[in-house]
Amino acid sequence: MDLLLWRHAEAEPGEPDLRRPLTPRGARQAARVAAWLERHLPDSSRVLVSPADRAQQTAAALGRKFLTVEDLAPGASVAALLAAANWPDAQAPVLVVGHQPTLGEAASFLLAGEEMGWSVKKGAVWWLTSRDRLGGAPVVLRVAIGPEFV
């Protein structure tokens, strides 16, 4: 299974937290990463998105249908993220658009076996793949890329 973790792009400060929109720079970041994803993400992929406005706007840049998942809101647990994505059993790639620290904790849990405070930069995508290999790593990092590199 492929699991892609896309952190929302740069957002305005303020309250309420769920209503914070992207900045103009954030909109450009989302568009750049969305263009990269469009070239690489299979059509069969599912897109799951936090209800926060900044995550919704980031996902909208991709121009694909997506499902808003309340369990992916800021402060979500790694367990909730993995359950929403049906990790590792989903039949198609899953793109999750969400928040720190959840995305970094999920990446560290899958790659290193424990939830640590790994940082996923605003607008960046981490592409993880589960593998079924004897003696090999069960999860590999295929790509980690930020908006400045696409």
PDB file of C-alpha atoms in Angstrom:
ATOM      1  CA  MET A   1       0.000   0.000   0.000  1.00  0.00           C
ATOM      2  CA  ASP A   2       1.085   3.553  -0.717  1.00  0.00           C
ATOM      3  CA  LEU A   3       0.340   6.212   1.899  1.00  0.00           C
ATOM      4  CA  LEU A   4       1.042   9.837   1.090  1.00  0.00           C
ATOM      5  CA  LEU A   5       1.148  12.394   3.888  1.00  0.00           C
ATOM      6  CA  TRP A   6       0.618  15.965   2.624  1.00  0.00           C
ATOM      7  CA  ARG A   7       0.872  18.734   5.162  1.00  0.00           C
ATOM      8  CA  HIS A   8      -1.350  21.722   4.459  1.00  0.00           C
ATOM      9  CA  ALA A   9       0.417  24.709   2.946  1.00  0.00           C
ATOM     10  CA  GLU A  10       1.192  27.964   4.773  1.00  0.00           C
ATOM     11  CA  ALA A  11      -1.872  29.408   6.511  1.00  0.00           C
ATOM     12  CA  GLU A  12      -2.861  32.707   8.068  1.00  0.00           C
ATOM     13  CA  PRO A  13      -2.537  32.947  11.862  1.00  0.00           C
ATOM     14  CA  GLY A  14      -5.616  33.426  13.979  1.00  0.00           C
ATOM     15  CA  GLU A  15      -8.676  31.904  15.541  1.00  0.00           C
ATOM     16  CA  PRO A  16     -10.709  29.863  15.275  1.00  0.00           C
ATOM     17  CA  ASP A  17      -8.016  27.420  14.240  1.00  0.00           C
ATOM     18  CA  LEU A  18     -10.242  25.365  11.913  1.00  0.00           C
ATOM     19  CA  ARG A  19     -11.150  28.456   9.864  1.00  0.00           C
ATOM     20  CA  ARG A  20      -7.592  29.640   9.090  1.00  0.00           C
ATOM     21  CA  PRO A  21      -7.208  30.070   5.292  1.00  0.00           C
ATOM     22  CA  LEU A  22      -4.069  29.665   3.216  1.00  0.00           C
ATOM     23  CA  THR A  23      -1.892  32.707   2.668  1.00  0.00           C
ATOM     24  CA  PRO A  24      -1.212  33.736  -0.947  1.00  0.00           C
ATOM     25  CA  ARG A  25       2.165  32.006  -0.566  1.00  0.00           C
ATOM     26  CA  GLY A  26       0.393  28.929   0.779  1.00  0.00           C
ATOM     27  CA  ALA A  27      -1.927  28.859  -2.230  1.00  0.00           C
ATOM     28  CA  ARG A  28       1.140  28.893  -4.506  1.00  0.00           C
ATOM     29  CA  GLN A  29       2.758  26.106  -2.455  1.00  0.00           C
ATOM     30  CA  ALA A  30      -0.386  23.980  -2.706  1.00  0.00           C
ATOM     31  CA  ALA A  31      -0.624  24.550  -6.468  1.00  0.00           C
ATOM     32  CA  ARG A  32       3.028  23.545  -7.040  1.00  0.00           C
ATOM     33  CA  VAL A  33       2.757  20.358  -5.003  1.00  0.00           C
ATOM     34  CA  ALA A  34      -0.642  19.540  -6.513  1.00  0.00           C
ATOM     35  CA  ALA A  35       0.869  19.771 -10.012  1.00  0.00           C
ATOM     36  CA  TRP A  36       3.627  17.358  -8.954  1.00  0.00           C
ATOM     37  CA  LEU A  37       1.101  14.990  -7.382  1.00  0.00           C
ATOM     38  CA  GLU A  38      -1.075  15.077 -10.487  1.00  0.00           C
ATOM     39  CA  ARG A  39       1.882  13.766 -12.508  1.00  0.00           C
ATOM     40  CA  HIS A  40       2.672  10.959 -10.048  1.00  0.00           C
ATOM     41  CA  LEU A  41      -0.472   9.990  -8.137  1.00  0.00           C
ATOM     42  CA  PRO A  42      -2.472   7.130  -9.661  1.00  0.00           C
ATOM     43  CA  ASP A  43      -6.043   7.945 -10.682  1.00  0.00           C
ATOM     44  CA  SER A  44      -7.289   5.205  -8.340  1.00  0.00           C
ATOM     45  CA  SER A  45      -5.972   7.054  -5.266  1.00  0.00           C
ATOM     46  CA  ARG A  46      -8.272   8.057  -2.418  1.00  0.00           C
ATOM     47  CA  VAL A  47      -7.841  11.540  -0.952  1.00  0.00           C
ATOM     48  CA  LEU A  48      -8.731  12.038   2.731  1.00  0.00           C
ATOM     49  CA  VAL A  49      -8.680  15.556   4.150  1.00  0.00           C
ATOM     50  CA  SER A  50      -8.890  17.268   7.524  1.00  0.00           C
ATOM     51  CA  PRO A  51     -11.939  19.513   7.979  1.00  0.00           C
ATOM     52  CA  ALA A  52      -9.693  22.546   8.639  1.00  0.00           C
ATOM     53  CA  ASP A  53     -10.032  25.224   5.949  1.00  0.00           C
ATOM     54  CA  ARG A  54      -6.288  25.276   5.254  1.00  0.00           C
ATOM     55  CA  ALA A  55      -6.263  21.520   4.581  1.00  0.00           C
ATOM     56  CA  GLN A  56      -9.416  21.759   2.456  1.00  0.00           C
ATOM     57  CA  GLN A  57      -7.854  24.529   0.347  1.00  0.00           C
ATOM     58  CA  THR A  58      -4.614  22.575  -0.002  1.00  0.00           C
ATOM     59  CA  ALA A  59      -6.495  19.475  -1.198  1.00  0.00           C
ATOM     60  CA  ALA A  60      -8.689  21.530  -3.541  1.00  0.00           C
ATOM     61  CA  ALA A  61      -5.559  22.595  -5.428  1.00  0.00           C
ATOM     62  CA  LEU A  62      -5.264  18.993  -6.621  1.00  0.00           C
ATOM     63  CA  GLY A  63      -8.582  19.221  -8.429  1.00  0.00           C
ATOM     64  CA  ARG A  64      -9.716  15.721  -7.452  1.00  0.00           C
ATOM     65  CA  LYS A  65     -12.652  14.571  -5.394  1.00  0.00           C
ATOM     66  CA  PHE A  66     -11.798  14.128  -1.742  1.00  0.00           C
ATOM     67  CA  LEU A  67     -13.425  12.956   1.443  1.00  0.00           C
ATOM     68  CA  THR A  68     -13.431  15.179   4.520  1.00  0.00           C
ATOM     69  CA  VAL A  69     -12.598  13.074   7.585  1.00  0.00           C
ATOM     70  CA  GLU A  70     -13.314  14.649  10.975  1.00  0.00           C
ATOM     71  CA  ASP A  71     -10.817  12.259  12.605  1.00  0.00           C
ATOM     72  CA  LEU A  72      -7.997  14.027  10.683  1.00  0.00           C
ATOM     73  CA  ALA A  73      -8.594  17.421  12.327  1.00  0.00           C
ATOM     74  CA  PRO A  74      -5.715  19.148  14.139  1.00  0.00           C
ATOM     75  CA  GLY A  75      -4.661  17.052  17.115  1.00  0.00           C
ATOM     76  CA  ALA A  76      -5.590  13.754  15.446  1.00  0.00           C
ATOM     77  CA  SER A  77      -3.874  10.628  16.681  1.00  0.00           C
ATOM     78  CA  VAL A  78      -1.644   8.438  14.560  1.00  0.00           C
ATOM     79  CA  ALA A  79      -4.065   5.578  15.181  1.00  0.00           C
ATOM     80  CA  ALA A  80      -6.957   7.651  13.798  1.00  0.00           C
ATOM     81  CA  LEU A  81      -4.944   8.575  10.698  1.00  0.00           C
ATOM     82  CA  LEU A  82      -3.944   4.967  10.019  1.00  0.00           C
ATOM     83  CA  ALA A  83      -7.505   3.743  10.590  1.00  0.00           C
ATOM     84  CA  ALA A  84      -8.933   6.354   8.199  1.00  0.00           C
ATOM     85  CA  ALA A  85      -6.384   5.324   5.553  1.00  0.00           C
ATOM     86  CA  ASN A  86      -7.040   1.602   6.177  1.00  0.00           C
ATOM     87  CA  TRP A  87      -3.295   1.096   6.636  1.00  0.00           C
ATOM     88  CA  PRO A  88      -1.774  -1.223   5.435  1.00  0.00           C
ATOM     89  CA  ASP A  89      -4.718  -2.941   3.736  1.00  0.00           C
ATOM     90  CA  ALA A  90      -6.089  -0.291   1.370  1.00  0.00           C
ATOM     91  CA  GLN A  91      -6.274  -1.534  -2.194  1.00  0.00           C
ATOM     92  CA  ALA A  92      -5.335   1.826  -3.736  1.00  0.00           C
ATOM     93  CA  PRO A  93      -2.932   4.593  -2.696  1.00  0.00           C
ATOM     94  CA  VAL A  94      -4.248   6.949  -0.021  1.00  0.00           C
ATOM     95  CA  LEU A  95      -3.330  10.634   0.176  1.00  0.00           C
ATOM     96  CA  VAL A  96      -3.951  12.219   3.588  1.00  0.00           C
ATOM     97  CA  VAL A  97      -3.973  16.016   3.793  1.00  0.00           C
ATOM     98  CA  GLY A  98      -3.449  16.961   7.406  1.00  0.00           C
ATOM     99  CA  HIS A  99      -1.429  18.588  10.149  1.00  0.00           C
ATOM    100  CA  GLN A 100       1.611  18.518  12.340  1.00  0.00           C
ATOM    101  CA  PRO A 101       2.462  16.908  14.648  1.00  0.00           C
ATOM    102  CA  THR A 102       0.260  14.001  13.491  1.00  0.00           C
ATOM    103  CA  LEU A 103       1.884  13.597  10.065  1.00  0.00           C
ATOM    104  CA  GLY A 104       5.422  13.556  11.444  1.00  0.00           C
ATOM    105  CA  GLU A 105       4.424  11.169  14.209  1.00  0.00           C
ATOM    106  CA  ALA A 106       2.766   8.851  11.674  1.00  0.00           C
ATOM    107  CA  ALA A 107       5.851   8.900   9.441  1.00  0.00           C
ATOM    108  CA  SER A 108       8.163   8.128  12.358  1.00  0.00           C
ATOM    109  CA  PHE A 109       5.871   5.375  13.632  1.00  0.00           C
ATOM    110  CA  LEU A 110       5.778   3.679  10.226  1.00  0.00           C
ATOM    111  CA  LEU A 111       9.465   4.143   9.405  1.00  0.00           C
ATOM    112  CA  ALA A 112      11.134   3.896  12.818  1.00  0.00           C
ATOM    113  CA  GLY A 113       8.597   1.993  14.904  1.00  0.00           C
ATOM    114  CA  GLU A 114       7.745   4.746  17.381  1.00  0.00           C
ATOM    115  CA  GLU A 115       5.939   8.077  17.403  1.00  0.00           C
ATOM    116  CA  MET A 116       8.564  10.803  17.430  1.00  0.00           C
ATOM    117  CA  GLY A 117       8.388  14.508  16.703  1.00  0.00           C
ATOM    118  CA  TRP A 118       9.525  14.390  13.084  1.00  0.00           C
ATOM    119  CA  SER A 119       8.794  17.586  11.219  1.00  0.00           C
ATOM    120  CA  VAL A 120       6.914  17.642   7.929  1.00  0.00           C
ATOM    121  CA  LYS A 121       7.392  21.057   6.329  1.00  0.00           C
ATOM    122  CA  LYS A 122       4.320  23.092   5.347  1.00  0.00           C
ATOM    123  CA  GLY A 123       3.138  21.991   1.924  1.00  0.00           C
ATOM    124  CA  ALA A 124       5.454  18.945   1.820  1.00  0.00           C
ATOM    125  CA  VAL A 125       4.516  15.401   0.829  1.00  0.00           C
ATOM    126  CA  TRP A 126       5.990  12.203   2.247  1.00  0.00           C
ATOM    127  CA  TRP A 127       5.238   9.090   0.164  1.00  0.00           C
ATOM    128  CA  LEU A 128       5.480   5.834   2.113  1.00  0.00           C
ATOM    129  CA  THR A 129       5.085   2.298   0.772  1.00  0.00           C
ATOM    130  CA  SER A 130       4.457  -0.862   2.766  1.00  0.00           C
ATOM    131  CA  ARG A 131       6.332  -3.887   1.509  1.00  0.00           C
ATOM    132  CA  ASP A 132       5.939  -7.559   2.166  1.00  0.00           C
ATOM    133  CA  ARG A 133       9.529  -8.760   2.071  1.00  0.00           C
ATOM    134  CA  LEU A 134      11.255 -11.255   4.275  1.00  0.00           C
ATOM    135  CA  GLY A 135      14.020  -9.635   6.270  1.00  0.00           C
ATOM    136  CA  GLY A 136      13.483  -6.216   4.671  1.00  0.00           C
ATOM    137  CA  ALA A 137      12.028  -2.997   5.942  1.00  0.00           C
ATOM    138  CA  PRO A 138       8.231  -3.276   6.089  1.00  0.00           C
ATOM    139  CA  VAL A 139       7.837   0.405   5.128  1.00  0.00           C
ATOM    140  CA  VAL A 140      10.038   2.520   2.885  1.00  0.00           C
ATOM    141  CA  LEU A 141      10.116   6.217   2.172  1.00  0.00           C
ATOM    142  CA  ARG A 142       9.761   6.687  -1.581  1.00  0.00           C
ATOM    143  CA  VAL A 143       9.697  10.495  -1.691  1.00  0.00           C
ATOM    144  CA  ALA A 144       9.847  13.415   0.711  1.00  0.00           C
ATOM    145  CA  ILE A 145       9.514  16.682  -1.163  1.00  0.00           C
ATOM    146  CA  GLY A 146       8.596  20.231  -0.313  1.00  0.00           C
ATOM    147  CA  PRO A 147       6.978  22.906  -2.442  1.00  0.00           C
ATOM    148  CA  GLU A 148      10.300  24.609  -3.149  1.00  0.00           C
ATOM    149  CA  PHE A 149      11.611  21.525  -4.966  1.00  0.00           C
ATOM    150  CA  VAL A 150       8.753  20.832  -7.385  1.00  0.00           C
TER     151      VAL A 150
END
